């Protein structure tokens, strides 16, 4: 089981910590199930960059970055070294704590 803390770059949003998160699901799925607004224009199949987030902690707890994912991250807004696509961050079997930061989702408005 995992604990995931979601932080937000959007002003006025407080961090949310979710406990007892099961493995075998992506961070995108976890977010959506818990009413955390995270864009996913391609439906979670690694064909866009709207589910982009920063993985601050827990890099070893999710599936590794693929070349395809890296290509899409290059097209995201403000990519950083710890950028990931949340639909590709599938939680591995195990336990631990993850911390992610979501870019300001309002920057996609109008798409
Ligand atoms: Fe499109 Fe993740 S939702 S790449």
mmCIF file of C-alpha atoms and ligand atoms in Angstrom:
data_model
loop_
_atom_site.group_PDB
_atom_site.id
_atom_site.type_symbol
_atom_site.label_atom_id
_atom_site.label_comp_id
_atom_site.label_asym_id
_atom_site.label_seq_id
_atom_site.Cartn_x
_atom_site.Cartn_y
_atom_site.Cartn_z
ATOM 1 C CA UNK A 1 0.000 0.000 0.000
ATOM 2 C CA UNK A 2 1.149 3.475 -0.795
ATOM 3 C CA UNK A 3 0.702 6.958 0.514
ATOM 4 C CA UNK A 4 0.658 9.638 -2.168
ATOM 5 C CA UNK A 5 0.814 13.352 -1.528
ATOM 6 C CA UNK A 6 -0.383 15.589 -4.335
ATOM 7 C CA UNK A 7 0.867 19.157 -4.330
ATOM 8 C CA UNK A 8 -0.371 21.820 -6.695
ATOM 9 C CA UNK A 9 1.311 24.697 -8.454
ATOM 10 C CA UNK A 10 -2.063 26.320 -8.983
ATOM 11 C CA UNK A 11 -2.513 29.057 -6.406
ATOM 12 C CA UNK A 12 -4.990 28.398 -3.610
ATOM 13 C CA UNK A 13 -4.882 24.592 -3.747
ATOM 14 C CA UNK A 14 -3.686 22.854 -0.607
ATOM 15 C CA UNK A 15 -1.758 19.551 -0.759
ATOM 16 C CA UNK A 16 -3.828 16.355 -0.545
ATOM 17 C CA UNK A 17 -2.485 13.139 0.991
ATOM 18 C CA UNK A 18 -4.115 9.836 0.105
ATOM 19 C CA UNK A 19 -3.458 6.706 2.150
ATOM 20 C CA UNK A 20 -3.868 2.960 1.506
ATOM 21 C CA UNK A 21 -3.413 3.227 -2.235
ATOM 22 C CA UNK A 22 -3.230 -0.158 -3.980
ATOM 23 C CA UNK A 23 -0.464 -0.975 -6.491
ATOM 24 C CA UNK A 24 -1.148 -1.835 -10.154
ATOM 25 C CA UNK A 25 -2.779 1.466 -10.983
ATOM 26 C CA UNK A 26 -1.355 4.657 -12.379
ATOM 27 C CA UNK A 27 -1.027 7.910 -10.508
ATOM 28 C CA UNK A 28 -3.489 9.324 -13.048
ATOM 29 C CA UNK A 29 -6.073 6.710 -12.066
ATOM 30 C CA UNK A 30 -5.506 7.397 -8.385
ATOM 31 C CA UNK A 31 -5.957 11.124 -8.933
ATOM 32 C CA UNK A 32 -9.152 10.773 -10.934
ATOM 33 C CA UNK A 33 -10.699 8.315 -8.477
ATOM 34 C CA UNK A 34 -10.113 10.864 -5.752
ATOM 35 C CA UNK A 35 -11.531 13.861 -7.592
ATOM 36 C CA UNK A 36 -8.144 15.413 -8.271
ATOM 37 C CA UNK A 37 -8.361 17.288 -11.514
ATOM 38 C CA UNK A 38 -5.678 16.020 -13.858
ATOM 39 C CA UNK A 39 -5.973 16.328 -17.610
ATOM 40 C CA UNK A 40 -5.665 13.183 -19.717
ATOM 41 C CA UNK A 41 -6.541 14.121 -23.258
ATOM 42 C CA UNK A 42 -5.408 10.842 -24.837
ATOM 43 C CA UNK A 43 -7.178 8.733 -22.226
ATOM 44 C CA UNK A 44 -4.021 7.494 -20.536
ATOM 45 C CA UNK A 45 -2.250 5.734 -23.396
ATOM 46 C CA UNK A 46 0.982 7.765 -23.548
ATOM 47 C CA UNK A 47 -0.038 9.788 -26.593
ATOM 48 C CA UNK A 48 -0.225 13.324 -25.221
ATOM 49 C CA UNK A 49 1.467 15.318 -22.481
ATOM 50 C CA UNK A 50 -1.503 16.736 -20.594
ATOM 51 C CA UNK A 51 -1.172 14.316 -17.648
ATOM 52 C CA UNK A 52 2.316 15.637 -16.956
ATOM 53 C CA UNK A 53 3.448 15.989 -13.352
ATOM 54 C CA UNK A 54 6.623 16.226 -11.328
ATOM 55 C CA UNK A 55 7.545 13.121 -9.367
ATOM 56 C CA UNK A 56 9.248 14.599 -6.320
ATOM 57 C CA UNK A 57 9.574 11.418 -4.325
ATOM 58 C CA UNK A 58 9.073 7.719 -5.061
ATOM 59 C CA UNK A 59 10.778 7.359 -8.420
ATOM 60 C CA UNK A 60 11.617 3.725 -7.630
ATOM 61 C CA UNK A 61 8.037 2.851 -6.746
ATOM 62 C CA UNK A 62 6.593 3.261 -10.233
ATOM 63 C CA UNK A 63 7.320 1.821 -13.673
ATOM 64 C CA UNK A 64 10.372 3.273 -15.350
ATOM 65 C CA UNK A 65 10.336 6.080 -17.840
ATOM 66 C CA UNK A 66 10.049 4.754 -21.403
ATOM 67 C CA UNK A 67 11.488 6.388 -24.533
ATOM 68 C CA UNK A 68 7.986 7.098 -25.784
ATOM 69 C CA UNK A 69 7.053 8.795 -22.530
ATOM 70 C CA UNK A 70 10.229 10.858 -22.678
ATOM 71 C CA UNK A 71 9.290 12.077 -26.162
ATOM 72 C CA UNK A 72 5.931 13.333 -24.958
ATOM 73 C CA UNK A 73 7.436 14.911 -21.856
ATOM 74 C CA UNK A 74 9.596 17.003 -24.166
ATOM 75 C CA UNK A 75 6.372 18.544 -25.481
ATOM 76 C CA UNK A 76 4.931 19.283 -22.034
ATOM 77 C CA UNK A 77 4.886 22.754 -20.566
ATOM 78 C CA UNK A 78 7.948 23.356 -18.347
ATOM 79 C CA UNK A 79 9.440 19.877 -18.340
ATOM 80 C CA UNK A 80 11.976 19.208 -15.584
ATOM 81 C CA UNK A 81 14.321 16.374 -14.684
ATOM 82 C CA UNK A 82 11.641 14.729 -12.545
ATOM 83 C CA UNK A 83 8.850 15.115 -15.098
ATOM 84 C CA UNK A 84 6.640 12.093 -15.736
ATOM 85 C CA UNK A 85 3.376 11.356 -17.436
ATOM 86 C CA UNK A 86 1.043 10.304 -14.648
ATOM 87 C CA UNK A 87 -0.747 7.680 -16.762
ATOM 88 C CA UNK A 88 2.597 5.903 -17.183
ATOM 89 C CA UNK A 89 3.495 5.983 -13.492
ATOM 90 C CA UNK A 90 1.998 2.620 -12.581
ATOM 91 C CA UNK A 91 2.576 1.714 -8.951
ATOM 92 C CA UNK A 92 4.721 -1.410 -8.541
ATOM 93 C CA UNK A 93 4.011 -4.084 -5.950
ATOM 94 C CA UNK A 94 5.202 -2.770 -2.603
ATOM 95 C CA UNK A 95 4.791 0.027 -0.122
ATOM 96 C CA UNK A 96 6.070 3.507 0.299
ATOM 97 C CA UNK A 97 5.469 7.190 0.037
ATOM 98 C CA UNK A 98 5.235 9.237 -3.115
ATOM 99 C CA UNK A 99 5.086 12.978 -3.513
ATOM 100 C CA UNK A 100 4.003 14.545 -6.789
ATOM 101 C CA UNK A 101 3.451 18.126 -7.875
ATOM 102 C CA UNK A 102 0.824 18.929 -10.467
ATOM 103 C CA UNK A 103 1.508 21.794 -12.841
ATOM 104 C CA UNK A 104 -1.155 24.479 -12.946
ATOM 105 C CA UNK A 105 -3.973 22.691 -14.795
ATOM 106 C CA UNK A 106 -5.624 25.949 -15.751
ATOM 107 C CA UNK A 107 -2.854 26.507 -18.294
ATOM 108 C CA UNK A 108 -4.585 23.918 -20.506
ATOM 109 C CA UNK A 109 -7.931 25.690 -20.499
ATOM 110 C CA UNK A 110 -9.255 26.243 -23.964
ATOM 111 C CA UNK A 111 -7.756 23.090 -25.453
HETATM 112 FE FE1 LIG B 1 -2.106 11.262 -22.463
HETATM 113 FE FE2 LIG B 1 -1.067 10.393 -20.144
HETATM 114 S S1 LIG B 1 -3.088 10.956 -20.577
HETATM 115 S S2 LIG B 1 -0.091 10.665 -22.014
#
